[in-house]
Coordinates of C-alpha atoms in Angstrom, one line a residue:
X243 CA 48.2 46.4 -35.4
X244 CA 46.1 45.1 -32.4
X245 CA 44.3 42.7 -34.8
X246 CA 47.6 41.4 -36.1
X247 CA 49.0 40.9 -32.6
X248 CA 45.8 39.1 -31.6
X249 CA 46.0 36.8 -34.6
X250 CA 49.6 36.0 -33.9
X251 CA 48.8 35.2 -30.3
X252 CA 45.9 33.1 -31.3
X253 CA 48.1 31.2 -33.8
X254 CA 50.7 30.6 -31.1
X255 CA 48.0 29.3 -28.6
X256 CA 46.5 27.0 -31.3
X257 CA 50.0 25.7 -32.1
X258 CA 50.6 24.9 -28.4
X259 CA 47.2 23.1 -28.2
X260 CA 48.1 21.1 -31.3
X261 CA 51.5 20.2 -29.8
X262 CA 49.7 19.2 -26.6
X263 CA 47.2 17.1 -28.5
X264 CA 49.9 15.3 -30.3
X265 CA 51.7 14.7 -27.0
X266 CA 48.6 13.3 -25.5
X267 CA 48.4 10.8 -28.3
X268 CA 51.9 9.6 -27.7
X269 CA 52.2 6.3 -25.8
X270 CA 50.3 3.1 -25.8
X271 CA 46.5 2.8 -26.1
X272 CA 45.0 -0.1 -24.1
X273 CA 41.9 -1.6 -25.7
X274 CA 39.2 -3.2 -23.5
X275 CA 36.6 -5.2 -25.4
X276 CA 33.3 -6.0 -23.8
X277 CA 31.2 -8.6 -25.7
X278 CA 28.0 -7.2 -24.2
X279 CA 26.7 -3.9 -22.7
X280 CA 27.1 -5.5 -19.3
X281 CA 30.9 -5.6 -19.6
X282 CA 31.4 -2.1 -18.4
X283 CA 32.7 -1.2 -14.9
X284 CA 29.7 -0.9 -12.6
X285 CA 27.3 -1.9 -15.3
X286 CA 24.3 -2.4 -13.1
X287 CA 24.5 1.2 -11.7
X288 CA 22.6 4.1 -13.3
X289 CA 24.2 5.2 -16.6
X290 CA 25.4 8.6 -15.4
X291 CA 27.0 7.2 -12.3
X292 CA 28.5 4.2 -14.1
X293 CA 30.1 6.5 -16.8
X294 CA 31.5 8.9 -14.2
X295 CA 33.1 6.1 -12.1
X296 CA 34.5 4.3 -15.1
X297 CA 36.2 7.6 -16.2
X298 CA 37.5 8.2 -12.7
X299 CA 39.0 4.7 -12.6
X300 CA 40.6 5.0 -16.0
X301 CA 42.0 8.4 -15.2
X302 CA 43.5 7.0 -12.0
X303 CA 45.2 4.2 -13.9
X304 CA 46.6 6.6 -16.5
X305 CA 48.1 8.8 -13.8
X306 CA 50.0 5.8 -12.4
X307 CA 51.0 4.5 -15.9
X308 CA 52.3 7.4 -17.9
X309 CA 53.4 5.1 -20.7
X310 CA 49.7 4.4 -21.4
X311 CA 48.1 7.3 -23.3
X312 CA 44.5 6.1 -23.0
X313 CA 42.2 3.2 -22.3
X314 CA 39.4 2.7 -24.8
X315 CA 36.4 0.7 -23.7
X316 CA 34.1 -0.9 -26.3
X317 CA 31.3 -2.8 -24.5
X318 CA 28.0 -3.1 -26.3
X319 CA 25.4 -5.6 -27.5
X320 CA 22.9 -8.0 -25.9
X321 CA 23.8 -10.7 -23.5
X322 CA 22.7 -13.5 -25.7
X323 CA 24.9 -12.2 -28.5
X324 CA 28.1 -11.8 -26.5
X325 CA 29.8 -15.1 -27.6
X326 CA 29.2 -14.4 -31.3
X327 CA 30.4 -10.8 -31.0
X328 CA 33.7 -11.8 -29.3
X329 CA 34.4 -14.7 -31.7
X330 CA 33.6 -12.5 -34.7
X331 CA 36.1 -9.9 -33.4
X332 CA 38.7 -12.6 -32.8
X333 CA 38.3 -14.0 -36.3
X334 CA 38.4 -10.4 -37.8
X335 CA 41.6 -9.6 -36.0
X336 CA 40.1 -6.7 -34.1
X337 CA 42.4 -4.9 -31.7
X338 CA 41.8 -6.3 -28.2
X339 CA 44.0 -6.5 -25.1
X340 CA 41.6 -6.9 -22.1
X341 CA 38.3 -8.7 -22.5
X342 CA 35.3 -8.3 -20.2
X343 CA 34.4 -11.9 -19.5
X344 CA 31.4 -13.2 -17.7
X345 CA 32.1 -16.6 -16.0
X346 CA 29.4 -18.3 -18.1
X347 CA 30.9 -17.8 -21.6
X348 CA 34.4 -18.0 -20.2
X349 CA 33.8 -21.6 -19.2
X350 CA 31.3 -22.4 -21.9
X351 CA 33.1 -21.1 -25.0
X352 CA 35.9 -18.6 -24.7
X353 CA 38.6 -20.9 -23.3
X354 CA 37.5 -23.8 -25.5
X355 CA 37.7 -21.5 -28.6
X356 CA 41.2 -20.3 -27.6
X357 CA 40.5 -16.6 -27.3
X358 CA 41.8 -16.2 -23.7
X359 CA 45.3 -16.2 -22.3
X360 CA 46.3 -18.4 -19.4
X361 CA 47.1 -15.7 -16.8
X362 CA 48.0 -18.0 -13.9
X363 CA 51.6 -16.8 -13.7
X364 CA 50.7 -13.2 -14.6
X365 CA 48.5 -12.7 -11.5
X366 CA 50.5 -14.9 -9.1
X367 CA 52.0 -11.9 -7.1
X368 CA 48.5 -10.6 -6.1
X369 CA 46.2 -13.6 -6.5
X370 CA 45.5 -13.7 -2.7
X371 CA 43.3 -10.6 -3.0
X372 CA 40.5 -12.8 -4.5
X373 CA 38.0 -14.9 -2.7
X374 CA 39.0 -18.5 -3.5
X375 CA 35.5 -19.6 -4.5
X376 CA 35.2 -16.7 -6.9
X377 CA 38.6 -17.4 -8.5
X378 CA 37.4 -21.0 -9.0
X379 CA 34.8 -19.7 -11.4
X380 CA 37.7 -18.6 -13.7
X381 CA 39.9 -21.7 -13.1
X382 CA 39.7 -24.5 -15.7
X383 CA 41.9 -27.5 -15.5
X384 CA 43.9 -25.9 -12.7
X385 CA 44.8 -22.8 -14.7
X386 CA 43.4 -19.3 -14.3
X387 CA 41.9 -17.6 -17.4
X388 CA 40.4 -14.5 -15.8
X389 CA 40.0 -12.5 -12.6
X390 CA 36.6 -12.1 -10.9
X391 CA 36.0 -8.4 -10.4
X392 CA 32.4 -8.4 -9.4
X393 CA 29.7 -8.5 -6.8
X394 CA 28.9 -12.1 -5.8
X395 CA 25.3 -12.9 -6.4
X396 CA 22.6 -15.3 -5.3
X397 CA 19.1 -15.8 -6.6
X398 CA 15.8 -14.8 -5.0
X399 CA 12.2 -14.0 -5.4
X400 CA 11.4 -10.3 -4.9
X401 CA 7.9 -9.6 -3.7
X402 CA 5.5 -6.8 -2.7
X403 CA 5.4 -6.9 1.1
X404 CA 2.4 -4.6 1.3
X405 CA 0.2 -6.7 -1.0
X406 CA 1.1 -9.8 0.9
X407 CA 0.2 -8.1 4.2
X408 CA -3.1 -6.9 2.8
X409 CA -4.0 -10.4 1.7
X410 CA -2.8 -12.0 4.8
X411 CA -0.1 -13.9 3.0
X412 CA 3.2 -15.2 4.4
X413 CA 6.4 -15.7 2.4
X414 CA 6.0 -19.2 0.9
X415 CA 8.5 -21.8 2.1
X416 CA 7.2 -24.9 0.4
X417 CA 5.9 -25.4 -3.1
X418 CA 2.4 -26.1 -1.6
X419 CA 2.6 -22.7 0.1
X420 CA 3.5 -21.0 -3.1
X421 CA 0.5 -22.5 -4.9
X422 CA -1.8 -21.1 -2.2
X423 CA -0.1 -17.6 -2.4
X424 CA -0.4 -17.6 -6.2
X425 CA -4.1 -18.4 -6.0
X426 CA -4.7 -15.6 -3.6
X427 CA -2.8 -13.1 -5.6
X428 CA -4.6 -14.1 -8.8
X429 CA -8.0 -13.8 -7.2
X430 CA -7.0 -10.3 -6.0
X431 CA -6.1 -9.3 -9.5
X432 CA -2.3 -9.5 -9.4
X433 CA -0.1 -11.5 -11.7
X434 CA 1.6 -13.9 -9.2
X435 CA 5.0 -14.3 -10.8
X436 CA 6.1 -12.5 -14.0
X437 CA 9.5 -13.5 -15.5
X438 CA 11.7 -11.8 -18.1
X439 CA 11.3 -14.7 -20.4
X440 CA 12.1 -12.8 -23.6
X441 CA 15.6 -12.8 -22.3
X442 CA 16.3 -16.4 -23.0
X443 CA 19.5 -16.5 -21.0
X444 CA 17.5 -16.1 -17.8
X445 CA 15.5 -19.3 -18.2
X446 CA 18.2 -21.7 -17.0
X447 CA 18.2 -20.1 -13.6
X448 CA 14.9 -21.9 -12.9
X449 CA 16.5 -25.2 -13.9
X450 CA 19.5 -24.5 -11.5
X451 CA 17.0 -24.3 -8.7
X452 CA 14.9 -27.4 -9.6
X453 CA 17.9 -29.5 -10.5
X454 CA 19.6 -28.9 -7.1
X455 CA 16.5 -30.4 -5.5
X456 CA 15.7 -33.3 -7.9
X457 CA 19.4 -34.4 -8.1
X458 CA 20.7 -33.7 -4.7
X459 CA 24.1 -32.5 -6.1
X460 CA 23.4 -30.9 -9.4
X461 CA 27.0 -29.9 -10.0
X462 CA 28.3 -33.5 -9.6
X463 CA 25.5 -34.8 -11.8
X464 CA 26.2 -32.2 -14.5
X465 CA 29.9 -33.1 -14.5
X466 CA 28.9 -36.8 -14.8
X467 CA 26.7 -35.9 -17.8
X468 CA 29.5 -33.9 -19.5
X469 CA 32.0 -36.7 -18.9
X470 CA 29.6 -39.2 -20.5
X471 CA 29.3 -41.1 -17.2
X472 CA 25.5 -40.3 -17.0
X473 CA 22.9 -38.8 -19.3
X474 CA 20.8 -35.7 -19.5
X475 CA 17.9 -38.0 -20.2
X476 CA 18.2 -39.6 -16.7
X477 CA 15.2 -39.4 -14.5
X478 CA 16.4 -36.6 -12.1
X479 CA 17.3 -34.4 -15.1
X480 CA 14.0 -34.9 -16.8
X481 CA 12.1 -34.3 -13.5
X482 CA 14.0 -31.0 -13.0
X483 CA 12.8 -29.7 -16.4
X484 CA 9.3 -31.0 -15.7
X485 CA 9.1 -29.2 -12.4
X486 CA 9.5 -25.8 -14.2
X487 CA 6.4 -26.6 -16.2
X488 CA 4.6 -27.4 -13.0
X489 CA 5.1 -23.8 -11.9
X490 CA 3.1 -22.7 -15.0
X491 CA 0.4 -25.5 -14.7
X492 CA -0.2 -24.6 -11.0
X493 CA -0.7 -20.9 -11.7
X494 CA 2.5 -19.6 -10.1
X495 CA 4.5 -18.6 -13.2
X496 CA 2.6 -16.6 -15.9
X497 CA 3.0 -18.2 -19.3
X498 CA 3.0 -14.7 -20.8
X499 CA 6.5 -14.3 -19.4
X500 CA 7.8 -15.7 -22.7
X501 CA 7.1 -12.3 -24.3
X502 CA 8.2 -10.1 -21.4
X503 CA 11.7 -8.5 -21.4
X504 CA 13.7 -7.2 -18.5
X505 CA 12.2 -3.7 -18.5
X506 CA 8.7 -5.1 -18.8
X507 CA 9.2 -7.4 -15.8
X508 CA 10.5 -4.6 -13.7
X509 CA 7.8 -2.2 -14.8
X510 CA 5.1 -4.6 -14.0
X511 CA 6.5 -5.1 -10.5
X512 CA 7.1 -1.4 -9.8
X513 CA 3.5 -0.5 -11.0
X514 CA 2.1 -3.3 -8.8
X515 CA 0.7 -5.3 -11.7
X516 CA 2.7 -8.3 -10.6
X517 CA 3.4 -9.1 -7.0
X518 CA 6.6 -11.3 -7.4
X519 CA 9.5 -11.8 -9.8
X520 CA 12.5 -14.0 -9.8
X521 CA 16.1 -12.9 -10.5
X522 CA 19.5 -12.4 -9.1
X523 CA 20.7 -10.0 -6.4
X524 CA 22.0 -7.7 -9.2
X525 CA 18.4 -6.5 -9.2
X526 CA 18.9 -4.7 -5.8
X527 CA 20.3 -1.3 -7.1
X528 CA 17.4 -1.0 -9.5
X529 CA 14.7 -1.9 -7.0
X530 CA 16.1 0.5 -4.4
X531 CA 16.2 3.3 -6.9
X532 CA 12.8 2.7 -8.6
X533 CA 10.4 0.8 -6.2
X534 CA 9.5 3.7 -3.9
X535 CA 5.8 3.4 -3.5
X536 CA 5.7 0.2 -1.5
X537 CA 7.7 -2.0 0.8
X538 CA 9.4 -5.0 -0.9
X539 CA 11.2 -8.0 0.4
X540 CA 12.8 -11.3 -0.7
X541 CA 12.1 -15.0 -0.2
X542 CA 13.9 -18.1 -1.2
X543 CA 12.9 -20.5 -4.0
X544 CA 10.5 -22.9 -2.4
X545 CA 11.4 -26.4 -1.2
X546 CA 9.8 -28.8 -3.7
X547 CA 8.0 -31.9 -2.5
X548 CA 9.2 -35.5 -2.9
X549 CA 12.7 -34.7 -4.0
X550 CA 16.0 -36.0 -2.5
X551 CA 17.8 -32.6 -2.4
X552 CA 17.4 -29.2 -0.8
X553 CA 17.7 -25.6 -2.0
X554 CA 20.6 -24.7 -4.2
X555 CA 20.3 -21.2 -5.6
X556 CA 22.4 -20.2 -8.6
X557 CA 25.1 -17.7 -7.7
X558 CA 28.7 -16.6 -7.9
X559 CA 30.8 -13.7 -9.2
X560 CA 28.9 -12.3 -12.2
X561 CA 31.7 -10.8 -14.2
X562 CA 35.5 -10.5 -14.6
X563 CA 38.3 -9.5 -16.9
X564 CA 40.5 -11.7 -19.1
X565 CA 43.5 -11.1 -21.4
X566 CA 43.2 -11.8 -25.1
X567 CA 45.1 -14.8 -26.3
X568 CA 46.4 -12.8 -29.3
X569 CA 47.7 -9.8 -27.3
X570 CA 50.9 -8.2 -28.5
X571 CA 54.0 -8.6 -26.4
X572 CA 54.1 -4.8 -26.0
X573 CA 50.6 -4.7 -24.7
X574 CA 50.8 -7.6 -22.2
X575 CA 52.5 -5.8 -19.3
X576 CA 50.0 -2.9 -19.6
X577 CA 47.0 -5.3 -19.7
X578 CA 48.3 -7.1 -16.6
X579 CA 48.9 -3.8 -14.8
X580 CA 45.3 -2.8 -15.6
X581 CA 43.9 -6.0 -14.1
X582 CA 46.1 -5.5 -11.1
X583 CA 44.7 -1.9 -10.7
X584 CA 41.1 -2.9 -11.2
X585 CA 41.4 -5.6 -8.5
X586 CA 42.9 -3.4 -5.7
X587 CA 40.4 -3.3 -2.9
X588 CA 40.4 0.5 -2.8
X589 CA 39.8 0.8 -6.5
X590 CA 37.3 -2.0 -6.6
X591 CA 35.4 -0.1 -3.9
X592 CA 34.8 2.6 -6.5
X593 CA 33.4 0.5 -9.3
X594 CA 31.8 -2.3 -7.3
X595 CA 30.5 0.0 -4.6
X596 CA 28.1 1.8 -6.9
X597 CA 26.3 -1.6 -7.4
X598 CA 25.7 -1.9 -3.7
X599 CA 27.1 -5.4 -3.4
X600 CA 26.1 -8.0 -0.7
X601 CA 29.4 -9.6 -1.1
X602 CA 32.3 -9.3 -3.7
X603 CA 35.0 -11.4 -5.3
X604 CA 37.7 -9.2 -3.8
X605 CA 38.6 -9.3 -0.2
X606 CA 38.3 -6.0 1.7
X607 CA 35.7 -4.3 -0.5
X608 CA 32.9 -2.6 1.3
X609 CA 29.5 -4.3 1.2
X610 CA 26.0 -2.9 1.7
X611 CA 24.4 -3.1 5.2
X612 CA 20.6 -3.3 5.5
X613 CA 17.9 -5.7 6.7
X614 CA 17.5 -7.1 3.2
X615 CA 21.2 -7.6 2.8
X616 CA 21.4 -9.4 6.2
X617 CA 18.5 -11.6 5.2
X618 CA 20.2 -12.6 1.9
X619 CA 23.6 -13.1 3.5
X620 CA 22.2 -15.2 6.4
X621 CA 19.5 -17.2 4.6
X622 CA 20.2 -17.2 0.8
X623 CA 23.9 -17.3 0.5
X624 CA 24.4 -20.5 2.6
X625 CA 22.1 -22.3 0.1
X626 CA 23.8 -21.0 -3.0
X627 CA 25.6 -23.2 -5.6
X628 CA 27.6 -22.5 -8.7
X629 CA 25.6 -21.6 -11.8
X630 CA 25.3 -24.7 -14.0
X631 CA 25.8 -22.7 -17.1
X632 CA 29.4 -22.0 -15.9
X633 CA 29.9 -25.7 -16.4
X634 CA 27.9 -26.4 -19.6
X635 CA 29.4 -25.7 -23.0
X636 CA 27.6 -22.9 -24.7
X637 CA 25.8 -25.2 -27.1
X638 CA 24.3 -27.1 -24.1
X639 CA 23.3 -23.8 -22.5
X640 CA 21.5 -22.8 -25.7
X641 CA 19.7 -26.1 -25.8
X642 CA 18.5 -25.7 -22.2
X643 CA 17.2 -22.2 -23.1
X644 CA 15.1 -23.7 -25.9
X645 CA 13.9 -26.6 -23.9
X646 CA 12.7 -24.5 -21.0
X647 CA 10.9 -22.1 -23.3
X648 CA 9.2 -25.2 -24.8
X649 CA 8.2 -26.4 -21.4
X650 CA 6.8 -23.1 -20.3
X651 CA 5.0 -22.7 -23.5
X652 CA 3.5 -26.2 -23.3
X653 CA 4.9 -27.2 -26.7
X654 CA 7.2 -30.1 -25.7
X655 CA 7.4 -32.6 -22.9
X656 CA 10.3 -32.8 -20.4
X657 CA 11.4 -36.1 -22.0
X658 CA 11.5 -34.4 -25.4
X659 CA 13.4 -31.4 -24.1
X660 CA 16.1 -33.5 -22.3
X661 CA 16.4 -35.8 -25.3
X662 CA 17.2 -32.7 -27.5
X663 CA 19.8 -31.6 -25.0
X664 CA 21.4 -35.1 -25.0
X665 CA 21.5 -35.0 -28.8
X666 CA 23.4 -31.7 -28.7
X667 CA 25.9 -33.2 -26.2
X668 CA 26.4 -36.3 -28.4
X669 CA 27.1 -34.1 -31.4
X670 CA 29.7 -32.2 -29.4
X671 CA 31.4 -35.4 -28.4
X672 CA 31.4 -36.6 -32.0
X673 CA 33.1 -33.3 -33.0
X674 CA 35.8 -33.9 -30.3
X675 CA 34.4 -32.3 -27.2
X676 CA 35.8 -33.6 -23.9
X677 CA 34.9 -32.1 -20.5
X678 CA 38.3 -32.8 -19.0
X679 CA 40.1 -31.1 -21.9

């Protein structure tokens, strides 16, 4: 009798659980598609913290929006495969509502390929919460295609302060200074500068720096090139590419960087095999969590000699969120509500705060305070310009990646590299490309 009562009770409980499970499945499911593994909330934070905060943010949204049963998040894959993954999903008719969209492919491919919705009117009631310069990164032809929900970055060299002190070295300000520093580091048994060259998408960052100095206004010159008013084979463009090769020839940049990935670069720095590496301020959370055995610091890309321009570090809001152009009418208000929720300062504090931002694309979000942060905000940010690959079409960006690898590897000349890039541009124009369209 007791057994029968127990079984009946168990059946009743299971029935209630089943009913609850069905009820939980009622309602709309919002699908977030991330073309790469970096298109998660707080992607640069440690995995366990990132996942915890992402779940917390989603749960908060679900509580405010009872018509939405769940938010699924599919962000995976390498950075250099993101465009292909999204376009493949688009052609296959995959279920997507919100898209994690870095500014680079948004400008270079996504809008041109018709996968993003114009959200100018959708976000108008709360557009003032974004920093204008950050919103510009997602504005094309006067229309907004995404919201920047991101730390705002700049570029820097990260270096081992203790090694520099032991060798009596100061932070290099000029290119000549950097040659001397590299020679001293090499003689002491350190790799001067090791770069994550296996990640081809990082190579154009070097060109952003050299082009700012050889051109004077690299953004204006790039726009002229893309409008057909000037050429990538012009002398300032060729010189910008050649100057990257000079870093290798003069012993600053290790040619073996071509085979080093992100983890390898970081590991070499943390283990004090290399004394310097170059990257964006998105590196700060990793460095602070993993470089514990020595003091580290930052210095700016050096001022090159005999050039008309000054420093112009690549930077801007690194990521954002867009709405899929093929979104169903039923899904649209939920997608807009989700973007609105993510961009509230108090919510952005949660998922941006774990990345210890120096600055953010959203007004009112807390930023990190430290001596390094003050240095970067005071000295690096004023010399920061928009990433050029947020202006180039993806095909041009790919051509630059190949050309820079050739220069670093010593397999092509700067003239050959820029001629190949110009050929890619000419093919795009032949196929109907127009910068102003």
